[in-house]
PDB file of C-alpha atoms in Angstrom:
ATOM      1  CA  MET Y 106     114.658  99.157  43.152  1.00 84.00           C
ATOM      2  CA  THR Y 107     118.356  98.834  43.954  1.00 93.00           C
ATOM      3  CA  THR Y 108     121.106 100.370  41.835  1.00 96.00           C
ATOM      4  CA  TYR Y 109     124.398  98.501  42.072  1.00 97.00           C
ATOM      5  CA  LEU Y 110     127.798  99.954  41.226  1.00 97.00           C
ATOM      6  CA  ILE Y 111     130.446  97.514  40.055  1.00 97.00           C
ATOM      7  CA  GLY Y 112     134.171  97.964  39.470  1.00 96.00           C
ATOM      8  CA  ASP Y 113     136.263  97.301  36.368  1.00 97.00           C
ATOM      9  CA  LEU Y 114     135.291  94.066  34.585  1.00 96.00           C
ATOM     10  CA  GLN Y 115     138.055  94.098  31.953  1.00 96.00           C
ATOM     11  CA  GLY Y 116     136.626  91.035  30.264  1.00 96.00           C
ATOM     12  CA  CYS Y 117     136.462  88.870  33.409  1.00 96.00           C
ATOM     13  CA  ASP Y 118     133.033  87.524  32.517  1.00 96.00           C
ATOM     14  CA  ALA Y 119     133.014  84.505  34.851  1.00 95.00           C
ATOM     15  CA  ALA Y 120     133.430  86.756  37.905  1.00 95.00           C
ATOM     16  CA  PHE Y 121     130.793  89.097  36.501  1.00 97.00           C
ATOM     17  CA  ALA Y 122     128.286  86.256  36.102  1.00 97.00           C
ATOM     18  CA  ARG Y 123     128.967  85.060  39.666  1.00 96.00           C
ATOM     19  CA  MET Y 124     128.504  88.582  40.991  1.00 97.00           C
ATOM     20  CA  LEU Y 125     125.089  88.905  39.350  1.00 97.00           C
ATOM     21  CA  ASP Y 126     124.096  85.673  41.113  1.00 96.00           C
ATOM     22  CA  VAL Y 127     125.502  86.791  44.474  1.00 94.00           C
ATOM     23  CA  ILE Y 128     123.555  90.063  44.484  1.00 96.00           C
ATOM     24  CA  ALA Y 129     120.494  88.275  43.050  1.00 96.00           C
ATOM     25  CA  PHE Y 130     120.337  90.881  40.315  1.00 97.00           C
ATOM     26  CA  ASP Y 131     116.844  91.171  38.810  1.00 97.00           C
ATOM     27  CA  PRO Y 132     116.737  93.329  35.652  1.00 97.00           C
ATOM     28  CA  ALA Y 133     113.011  93.775  36.142  1.00 96.00           C
ATOM     29  CA  HIS Y 134     113.583  95.622  39.415  1.00 95.00           C
ATOM     30  CA  ASP Y 135     117.309  96.474  39.759  1.00 97.00           C
ATOM     31  CA  ARG Y 136     119.861  98.571  37.887  1.00 97.00           C
ATOM     32  CA  LEU Y 137     123.564  97.992  37.356  1.00 98.00           C
ATOM     33  CA  ILE Y 138     126.215 100.599  36.559  1.00 98.00           C
ATOM     34  CA  VAL Y 139     129.700  99.384  35.635  1.00 98.00           C
ATOM     35  CA  LEU Y 140     132.274 102.092  36.349  1.00 98.00           C
ATOM     36  CA  GLY Y 141     134.108 101.670  33.040  1.00 98.00           C
ATOM     37  CA  ASP Y 142     136.591  99.270  31.436  1.00 98.00           C
ATOM     38  CA  ALA Y 143     134.083  96.561  30.645  1.00 98.00           C
ATOM     39  CA  VAL Y 144     136.568  95.040  28.206  1.00 98.00           C
ATOM     40  CA  ASN Y 145     140.193  94.153  27.527  1.00 97.00           C
ATOM     41  CA  ARG Y 146     143.022  92.142  29.041  1.00 95.00           C
ATOM     42  CA  GLY Y 147     140.654  89.656  30.678  1.00 95.00           C
ATOM     43  CA  PRO Y 148     139.807  86.308  29.065  1.00 94.00           C
ATOM     44  CA  ASP Y 149     136.286  86.938  27.756  1.00 97.00           C
ATOM     45  CA  SER Y 150     135.591  90.528  26.786  1.00 97.00           C
ATOM     46  CA  LEU Y 151     133.126  89.478  24.108  1.00 98.00           C
ATOM     47  CA  THR Y 152     130.892  87.524  26.499  1.00 98.00           C
ATOM     48  CA  ALA Y 153     131.096  90.234  29.165  1.00 98.00           C
ATOM     49  CA  LEU Y 154     130.030  92.854  26.642  1.00 98.00           C
ATOM     50  CA  ARG Y 155     127.173  90.726  25.356  1.00 98.00           C
ATOM     51  CA  ARG Y 156     126.051  89.981  28.914  1.00 98.00           C
ATOM     52  CA  LEU Y 157     125.888  93.693  29.686  1.00 98.00           C
ATOM     53  CA  MET Y 158     123.982  94.462  26.507  1.00 98.00           C
ATOM     54  CA  ALA Y 159     121.498  91.653  27.148  1.00 97.00           C
ATOM     55  CA  LEU Y 160     120.443  93.367  30.390  1.00 98.00           C
ATOM     56  CA  GLY Y 161     118.969  96.188  28.312  1.00 97.00           C
ATOM     57  CA  ASP Y 162     117.919  99.324  30.155  1.00 97.00           C
ATOM     58  CA  ALA Y 163     118.727  97.663  33.479  1.00 98.00           C
ATOM     59  CA  ALA Y 164     122.479  98.011  32.804  1.00 98.00           C
ATOM     60  CA  GLN Y 165     124.690 100.985  32.104  1.00 98.00           C
ATOM     61  CA  CYS Y 166     128.451 101.215  31.674  1.00 98.00           C
ATOM     62  CA  LEU Y 167     130.678 104.255  31.809  1.00 98.00           C
ATOM     63  CA  LEU Y 168     133.392 104.608  29.220  1.00 98.00           C
ATOM     64  CA  GLY Y 169     136.843 103.726  30.500  1.00 98.00           C
ATOM     65  CA  ASN Y 170     140.221 104.044  28.815  1.00 98.00           C
ATOM     66  CA  HIS Y 171     140.107 100.422  27.614  1.00 98.00           C
ATOM     67  CA  ASP Y 172     136.644 100.881  26.110  1.00 98.00           C
ATOM     68  CA  LEU Y 173     137.860 103.934  24.193  1.00 98.00           C
ATOM     69  CA  HIS Y 174     140.918 101.958  23.111  1.00 98.00           C
ATOM     70  CA  LEU Y 175     138.578  99.336  21.645  1.00 98.00           C
ATOM     71  CA  LEU Y 176     136.835 101.992  19.538  1.00 98.00           C
ATOM     72  CA  ALA Y 177     140.164 103.380  18.371  1.00 98.00           C
ATOM     73  CA  VAL Y 178     141.482  99.954  17.359  1.00 98.00           C
ATOM     74  CA  ALA Y 179     138.228  99.127  15.578  1.00 98.00           C
ATOM     75  CA  HIS Y 180     138.489 102.318  13.505  1.00 97.00           C
ATOM     76  CA  GLY Y 181     142.163 101.901  12.653  1.00 97.00           C
ATOM     77  CA  VAL Y 182     143.321 104.778  14.835  1.00 96.00           C
ATOM     78  CA  ARG Y 183     145.414 102.693  17.266  1.00 97.00           C
ATOM     79  CA  LYS Y 184     147.186  99.357  17.078  1.00 96.00           C
ATOM     80  CA  MET Y 185     146.438  96.545  19.481  1.00 95.00           C
ATOM     81  CA  HIS Y 186     148.827  96.096  22.391  1.00 94.00           C
ATOM     82  CA  ARG Y 187     150.435  92.769  23.225  1.00 92.00           C
ATOM     83  CA  SER Y 188     148.167  92.288  26.249  1.00 92.00           C
ATOM     84  CA  ASP Y 189     144.936  93.234  24.457  1.00 96.00           C
ATOM     85  CA  THR Y 190     142.143  90.645  24.258  1.00 96.00           C
ATOM     86  CA  LEU Y 191     139.907  92.548  21.854  1.00 98.00           C
ATOM     87  CA  GLN Y 192     140.171  90.317  18.803  1.00 98.00           C
ATOM     88  CA  PRO Y 193     137.006  88.258  19.524  1.00 98.00           C
ATOM     89  CA  ILE Y 194     134.964  91.471  19.612  1.00 98.00           C
ATOM     90  CA  LEU Y 195     136.505  92.743  16.387  1.00 98.00           C
ATOM     91  CA  GLN Y 196     135.809  89.420  14.645  1.00 98.00           C
ATOM     92  CA  ALA Y 197     132.310  88.891  16.062  1.00 98.00           C
ATOM     93  CA  THR Y 198     129.331  88.616  13.730  1.00 98.00           C
ATOM     94  CA  ASP Y 199     127.608  91.294  15.822  1.00 98.00           C
ATOM     95  CA  ARG Y 200     130.700  93.515  15.845  1.00 98.00           C
ATOM     96  CA  GLU Y 201     128.883  96.640  14.629  1.00 98.00           C
ATOM     97  CA  ALA Y 202     126.137  96.340  17.230  1.00 98.00           C
ATOM     98  CA  LEU Y 203     128.750  95.868  19.968  1.00 98.00           C
ATOM     99  CA  LEU Y 204     130.795  98.879  18.876  1.00 98.00           C
ATOM    100  CA  ASP Y 205     127.691 101.026  18.497  1.00 98.00           C
ATOM    101  CA  TRP Y 206     126.649 100.137  22.041  1.00 98.00           C
ATOM    102  CA  VAL Y 207     130.084 101.081  23.373  1.00 98.00           C
ATOM    103  CA  ARG Y 208     130.263 104.427  21.575  1.00 98.00           C
ATOM    104  CA  ASN Y 209     126.888 105.385  23.064  1.00 98.00           C
ATOM    105  CA  ARG Y 210     127.966 104.888  26.684  1.00 98.00           C
ATOM    106  CA  PRO Y 211     128.334 107.977  28.935  1.00 98.00           C
ATOM    107  CA  LEU Y 212     131.566 109.318  30.403  1.00 98.00           C
ATOM    108  CA  ALA Y 213     129.932 110.557  33.616  1.00 98.00           C
ATOM    109  CA  LEU Y 214     126.635 110.140  35.454  1.00 98.00           C
ATOM    110  CA  PHE Y 215     124.990 111.764  38.456  1.00 98.00           C
ATOM    111  CA  GLU Y 216     122.842 109.252  40.349  1.00 95.00           C
ATOM    112  CA  GLN Y 217     121.168 109.590  43.763  1.00 93.00           C
ATOM    113  CA  GLY Y 218     123.497 112.422  44.736  1.00 93.00           C
ATOM    114  CA  TRP Y 219     126.641 110.586  43.562  1.00 95.00           C
ATOM    115  CA  LEU Y 220     128.940 111.568  40.697  1.00 98.00           C
ATOM    116  CA  LEU Y 221     130.098 108.479  38.798  1.00 98.00           C
ATOM    117  CA  VAL Y 222     133.215 108.438  36.586  1.00 98.00           C
ATOM    118  CA  HIS Y 223     135.759 105.864  35.511  1.00 98.00           C
ATOM    119  CA  ALA Y 224     138.916 107.514  36.854  1.00 98.00           C
ATOM    120  CA  GLY Y 225     138.663 110.984  38.342  1.00 98.00           C
ATOM    121  CA  VAL Y 226     137.642 114.624  38.243  1.00 98.00           C
ATOM    122  CA  LEU Y 227     139.920 117.651  37.978  1.00 97.00           C
ATOM    123  CA  PRO Y 228     139.975 119.912  41.068  1.00 96.00           C
ATOM    124  CA  GLN Y 229     138.608 122.906  39.149  1.00 96.00           C
ATOM    125  CA  TRP Y 230     135.467 121.109  37.988  1.00 98.00           C
ATOM    126  CA  THR Y 231     132.103 121.239  39.686  1.00 98.00           C
ATOM    127  CA  VAL Y 232     129.607 118.415  39.190  1.00 98.00           C
ATOM    128  CA  GLU Y 233     127.809 120.539  36.611  1.00 98.00           C
ATOM    129  CA  LYS Y 234     131.063 121.270  34.741  1.00 98.00           C
ATOM    130  CA  THR Y 235     132.022 117.595  34.780  1.00 98.00           C
ATOM    131  CA  LEU Y 236     128.706 116.532  33.286  1.00 98.00           C
ATOM    132  CA  GLN Y 237     128.834 119.327  30.699  1.00 98.00           C
ATOM    133  CA  LEU Y 238     132.318 118.359  29.526  1.00 98.00           C
ATOM    134  CA  ALA Y 239     131.394 114.683  29.435  1.00 98.00           C
ATOM    135  CA  ALA Y 240     128.363 115.505  27.289  1.00 98.00           C
ATOM    136  CA  GLU Y 241     130.540 117.456  24.843  1.00 98.00           C
ATOM    137  CA  VAL Y 242     132.771 114.433  24.287  1.00 98.00           C
ATOM    138  CA  GLN Y 243     129.818 112.049  24.139  1.00 98.00           C
ATOM    139  CA  GLU Y 244     128.332 114.139  21.319  1.00 97.00           C
ATOM    140  CA  GLN Y 245     131.539 113.702  19.318  1.00 97.00           C
ATOM    141  CA  LEU Y 246     131.685 109.955  20.002  1.00 98.00           C
ATOM    142  CA  ARG Y 247     128.161 109.569  18.648  1.00 96.00           C
ATOM    143  CA  SER Y 248     128.751 111.690  15.551  1.00 94.00           C
ATOM    144  CA  ALA Y 249     129.134 110.419  11.991  1.00 92.00           C
ATOM    145  CA  ASP Y 250     132.775 111.550  11.982  1.00 91.00           C
ATOM    146  CA  LEU Y 251     133.936 109.256  14.781  1.00 96.00           C
ATOM    147  CA  PRO Y 252     137.233 108.143  13.144  1.00 95.00           C
ATOM    148  CA  ALA Y 253     138.388 111.749  12.697  1.00 95.00           C
ATOM    149  CA  PHE Y 254     137.472 112.545  16.295  1.00 97.00           C
ATOM    150  CA  LEU Y 255     139.406 109.525  17.568  1.00 97.00           C
ATOM    151  CA  GLN Y 256     142.486 110.610  15.599  1.00 96.00           C
ATOM    152  CA  ASP Y 257     142.778 113.680  17.822  1.00 95.00           C
ATOM    153  CA  LEU Y 258     141.672 112.107  21.090  1.00 97.00           C
ATOM    154  CA  PHE Y 259     144.814 110.400  22.386  1.00 97.00           C
ATOM    155  CA  GLY Y 260     147.878 112.027  23.942  1.00 97.00           C
ATOM    156  CA  ASN Y 261     149.005 113.738  27.148  1.00 97.00           C
ATOM    157  CA  ASP Y 262     148.708 117.391  26.156  1.00 97.00           C
ATOM    158  CA  PRO Y 263     147.361 119.576  27.569  1.00 97.00           C
ATOM    159  CA  ASP Y 264     147.990 118.287  31.077  1.00 96.00           C
ATOM    160  CA  ARG Y 265     146.470 121.222  32.971  1.00 96.00           C
ATOM    161  CA  TRP Y 266     142.930 122.559  32.852  1.00 96.00           C
ATOM    162  CA  ASN Y 267     142.189 125.949  31.333  1.00 95.00           C
ATOM    163  CA  ASP Y 268     138.647 127.256  30.854  1.00 95.00           C
ATOM    164  CA  HIS Y 269     139.680 128.669  27.474  1.00 96.00           C
ATOM    165  CA  LEU Y 270     140.549 125.291  25.964  1.00 97.00           C
ATOM    166  CA  GLN Y 271     138.514 124.469  22.871  1.00 97.00           C
ATOM    167  CA  GLY Y 272     138.112 121.675  20.339  1.00 97.00           C
ATOM    168  CA  PRO Y 273     140.441 118.647  20.441  1.00 97.00           C
ATOM    169  CA  GLU Y 274     142.535 119.993  23.348  1.00 98.00           C
ATOM    170  CA  ARG Y 275     139.431 120.496  25.484  1.00 98.00           C
ATOM    171  CA  TRP Y 276     138.070 117.041  24.595  1.00 98.00           C
ATOM    172  CA  ARG Y 277     141.437 115.345  25.140  1.00 98.00           C
ATOM    173  CA  ILE Y 278     142.001 116.659  28.658  1.00 98.00           C
ATOM    174  CA  THR Y 279     138.375 115.883  29.511  1.00 98.00           C
ATOM    175  CA  VAL Y 280     138.810 112.266  28.446  1.00 98.00           C
ATOM    176  CA  ASN Y 281     142.189 111.981  30.157  1.00 98.00           C
ATOM    177  CA  ALA Y 282     140.746 113.206  33.456  1.00 98.00           C
ATOM    178  CA  LEU Y 283     137.619 111.081  33.339  1.00 98.00           C
ATOM    179  CA  THR Y 284     139.332 107.873  32.161  1.00 98.00           C
ATOM    180  CA  ARG Y 285     143.022 108.035  33.179  1.00 98.00           C
ATOM    181  CA  LEU Y 286     143.440 110.323  36.203  1.00 98.00           C
ATOM    182  CA  ARG Y 287     145.093 109.133  39.419  1.00 98.00           C
ATOM    183  CA  PHE Y 288     147.461 111.838  40.675  1.00 97.00           C
ATOM    184  CA  ILE Y 289     147.781 115.610  40.414  1.00 97.00           C
ATOM    185  CA  ASP Y 290     151.356 116.917  40.372  1.00 95.00           C
ATOM    186  CA  THR Y 291     151.582 119.846  42.793  1.00 91.00           C
ATOM    187  CA  ASN Y 292     155.337 120.362  42.368  1.00 86.00           C
ATOM    188  CA  GLY Y 293     156.710 123.725  41.251  1.00 72.00           C
ATOM    189  CA  ALA Y 294     155.150 127.091  40.600  1.00 63.00           C
ATOM    190  CA  ASP Y 295     152.928 125.677  37.885  1.00 65.00           C
ATOM    191  CA  GLY Y 296     151.678 122.724  39.953  1.00 69.00           C
ATOM    192  CA  GLY Y 297     148.263 121.293  39.281  1.00 89.00           C
ATOM    193  CA  ARG Y 298     149.096 119.177  36.278  1.00 95.00           C
ATOM    194  CA  ILE Y 299     147.870 115.650  35.585  1.00 97.00           C
ATOM    195  CA  ASP Y 300     150.526 113.019  36.250  1.00 96.00           C
ATOM    196  CA  PHE Y 301     150.300 110.292  33.601  1.00 96.00           C
ATOM    197  CA  HIS Y 302     153.032 108.010  34.912  1.00 94.00           C
ATOM    198  CA  CYS Y 303     152.589 106.999  38.549  1.00 94.00           C
ATOM    199  CA  LYS Y 304     150.252 104.042  39.144  1.00 92.00           C
ATOM    200  CA  LYS Y 305     151.283 103.266  42.717  1.00 90.00           C
ATOM    201  CA  GLU Y 306     149.214 103.197  45.855  1.00 90.00           C
ATOM    202  CA  ALA Y 307     148.314 106.661  47.091  1.00 88.00           C
ATOM    203  CA  ASP Y 308     150.707 106.471  50.058  1.00 87.00           C
ATOM    204  CA  ARG Y 309     153.694 105.331  47.953  1.00 89.00           C
ATOM    205  CA  ALA Y 310     153.660 108.131  45.392  1.00 90.00           C
ATOM    206  CA  PRO Y 311     156.658 110.446  44.908  1.00 92.00           C
ATOM    207  CA  GLN Y 312     156.630 113.706  46.816  1.00 92.00           C
ATOM    208  CA  GLY Y 313     154.262 116.276  45.376  1.00 92.00           C
ATOM    209  CA  LEU Y 314     151.909 113.807  43.731  1.00 95.00           C
ATOM    210  CA  VAL Y 315     148.475 114.025  45.370  1.00 96.00           C
ATOM    211  CA  PRO Y 316     145.528 111.713  44.622  1.00 97.00           C
ATOM    212  CA  TRP Y 317     143.005 113.713  42.633  1.00 97.00           C
ATOM    213  CA  PHE Y 318     140.407 113.313  45.395  1.00 97.00           C
ATOM    214  CA  GLY Y 319     142.857 114.626  48.010  1.00 95.00           C
ATOM    215  CA  VAL Y 320     143.638 117.959  46.351  1.00 95.00           C
ATOM    216  CA  PRO Y 321     142.693 120.731  48.801  1.00 92.00           C
ATOM    217  CA  GLY Y 322     139.803 122.876  47.667  1.00 92.00           C
ATOM    218  CA  ARG Y 323     138.591 120.660  44.818  1.00 94.00           C
ATOM    219  CA  GLN Y 324     135.193 121.848  43.680  1.00 96.00           C
ATOM    220  CA  THR Y 325     133.524 118.448  44.154  1.00 97.00           C
ATOM    221  CA  GLN Y 326     134.710 118.008  47.738  1.00 94.00           C
ATOM    222  CA  GLY Y 327     131.169 117.974  49.120  1.00 92.00           C
ATOM    223  CA  VAL Y 328     129.867 115.443  46.593  1.00 95.00           C
ATOM    224  CA  PRO Y 329     130.457 111.690  46.910  1.00 94.00           C
ATOM    225  CA  ILE Y 330     132.196 110.281  43.840  1.00 97.00           C
ATOM    226  CA  ALA Y 331     132.485 106.627  42.825  1.00 97.00           C
ATOM    227  CA  PHE Y 332     135.163 105.502  40.391  1.00 98.00           C
ATOM    228  CA  GLY Y 333     137.282 102.547  39.288  1.00 98.00           C
ATOM    229  CA  HIS Y 334     140.515 102.449  37.271  1.00 97.00           C
ATOM    230  CA  TRP Y 335     142.979 102.460  40.207  1.00 96.00           C
ATOM    231  CA  SER Y 336     143.609  98.808  41.043  1.00 94.00           C
ATOM    232  CA  THR Y 337     146.621  99.540  43.278  1.00 94.00           C
ATOM    233  CA  LEU Y 338     144.422 101.813  45.382  1.00 95.00           C
ATOM    234  CA  GLY Y 339     141.839  99.046  45.637  1.00 92.00           C
ATOM    235  CA  LEU Y 340     138.706  99.387  47.705  1.00 93.00           C
ATOM    236  CA  HIS Y 341     138.827 102.883  49.152  1.00 93.00           C
ATOM    237  CA  TRP Y 342     136.320 105.063  50.988  1.00 90.00           C
ATOM    238  CA  ALA Y 343     137.676 108.394  52.223  1.00 87.00           C
ATOM    239  CA  ASP Y 344     137.545 112.050  51.231  1.00 88.00           C
ATOM    240  CA  ASN Y 345     134.066 111.413  49.807  1.00 92.00           C
ATOM    241  CA  ALA Y 346     135.662 109.140  47.199  1.00 95.00           C
ATOM    242  CA  LEU Y 347     134.772 105.485  46.657  1.00 95.00           C
ATOM    243  CA  CYS Y 348     137.101 103.345  44.530  1.00 96.00           C
ATOM    244  CA  LEU Y 349     135.657 100.016  43.404  1.00 96.00           C
ATOM    245  CA  ASP Y 350     138.536  98.680  41.308  1.00 96.00           C
ATOM    246  CA  SER Y 351     139.754  95.850  43.530  1.00 94.00           C
ATOM    247  CA  GLY Y 352     142.014  94.263  40.924  1.00 92.00           C
ATOM    248  CA  CYS Y 353     139.887  91.441  39.531  1.00 92.00           C
ATOM    249  CA  LEU Y 354     142.184  91.190  36.506  1.00 89.00           C
ATOM    250  CA  TRP Y 355     145.264  90.843  38.698  1.00 89.00           C
ATOM    251  CA  GLY Y 356     143.899  88.075  40.921  1.00 89.00           C
ATOM    252  CA  GLY Y 357     142.106  90.330  43.368  1.00 92.00           C
ATOM    253  CA  SER Y 358     138.331  90.539  43.470  1.00 94.00           C
ATOM    254  CA  LEU Y 359     135.397  92.020  41.632  1.00 96.00           C
ATOM    255  CA  SER Y 360     133.506  94.426  43.867  1.00 96.00           C
ATOM    256  CA  ALA Y 361     129.961  95.750  43.825  1.00 97.00           C
ATOM    257  CA  VAL Y 362     128.017  98.002  46.161  1.00 96.00           C
ATOM    258  CA  PRO Y 363     124.388  99.104  46.303  1.00 96.00           C
ATOM    259  CA  LEU Y 364     124.469 102.812  45.502  1.00 91.00           C
ATOM    260  CA  PRO Y 365     124.402 104.512  48.908  1.00 82.00           C
ATOM    261  CA  ARG Y 366     121.846 107.174  49.650  1.00 75.00           C
ATOM    262  CA  PRO Y 367     123.133 110.735  50.256  1.00 66.00           C
ATOM    263  CA  GLY Y 368     124.572 110.999  53.744  1.00 68.00           C
ATOM    264  CA  GLN Y 369     124.881 107.250  54.183  1.00 69.00           C
ATOM    265  CA  ARG Y 370     128.275 106.535  55.752  1.00 68.00           C
ATOM    266  CA  TRP Y 371     128.341 102.740  55.579  1.00 70.00           C
ATOM    267  CA  LEU Y 372     128.825 100.623  52.490  1.00 79.00           C
ATOM    268  CA  GLN Y 373     127.610  97.105  51.817  1.00 88.00           C
ATOM    269  CA  ILE Y 374     130.455  95.633  49.763  1.00 91.00           C
ATOM    270  CA  HIS Y 375     129.987  92.465  47.714  1.00 94.00           C
ATOM    271  CA  SER Y 376     133.218  90.835  46.521  1.00 91.00           C
ATOM    272  CA  GLN Y 377     133.920  87.924  44.236  1.00 89.00           C
ATOM    273  CA  PRO Y 378     137.465  86.434  44.168  1.00 88.00           C
ATOM    274  CA  CYS Y 379     138.980  86.372  40.690  1.00 87.00           C
ATOM    275  CA  PRO Y 380     141.664  84.084  39.272  1.00 81.00           C
ATOM    276  CA  ARG Y 381     144.718  85.998  38.142  1.00 80.00           C
ATOM    277  CA  GLN Y 382     144.625  86.729  34.408  1.00 72.00           C
ATOM    278  CA  LEU Y 383     147.810  88.833  34.263  1.00 66.00           C
ATOM    279  CA  GLU Y 384     150.842  89.140  36.504  1.00 61.00           C
ATOM    280  CA  PRO Y 385     150.782  92.397  38.487  1.00 56.00           C
ATOM    281  CA  MET Y 386     152.832  95.061  36.768  1.00 52.00           C
ATOM    282  CA  PRO Y 387     155.933  96.445  38.535  1.00 43.00           C
ATOM    283  CA  PHE Y 388     155.431 100.095  39.412  1.00 38.00           C
TER     284      PHE Y 388
END
């Protein structure tokens, strides 16, 4: 059995379908894990979501920021953005089944020695802490009081981890790290805060902003981590960190890789070119 990791789909279903053909994906023998952001901004989020669901237990998808945005819009907590392409899902006859599937997705997984997240992990977190915090949020997402939970989920505070955080503040920073993190701000005496603004390539960031995987002494340094979310970083394999968001939405490619075994230093990358759906944003 082969487990494939795949980068952000964001509703680019045609590229997704081609990728399944290219890797000769067989749901009877293989597994697929999408590293979050299955939906939004691309042209066919509804079909992409249905295609994932149709694979049954052979497919898993982490929750990304766009997937959480879908849940918030569906429950009246957030308004749709101009670039959103969520309306077909919200108007679908199987809307409730689709939303229920999304809310039951994990925020983090540990597979074959690899930690899998959508965006990043805070330097203070071990693998065990990451999975524990993800499970806490997942319990809230699957509760009967989902709309109330979503009301408190969005925002940028707190922006620094503290073991004493509880309730909505603890859940919010957990979600922000796992679904939005790119850089840690090391400037000043109170450095170590999440930067929510810079989306540039790692080597073009302002002074003091360090990619989360490059922070010295992070607790997951010895564990390989695969993630998506960072399209300007693109395909990246260094510091035990593998980024698989190669900018399909922006006219780049959709990337997949068989999950490497622990200690394996080479990666077999599969890429599918994608037509540009949105103009690249100026950073």
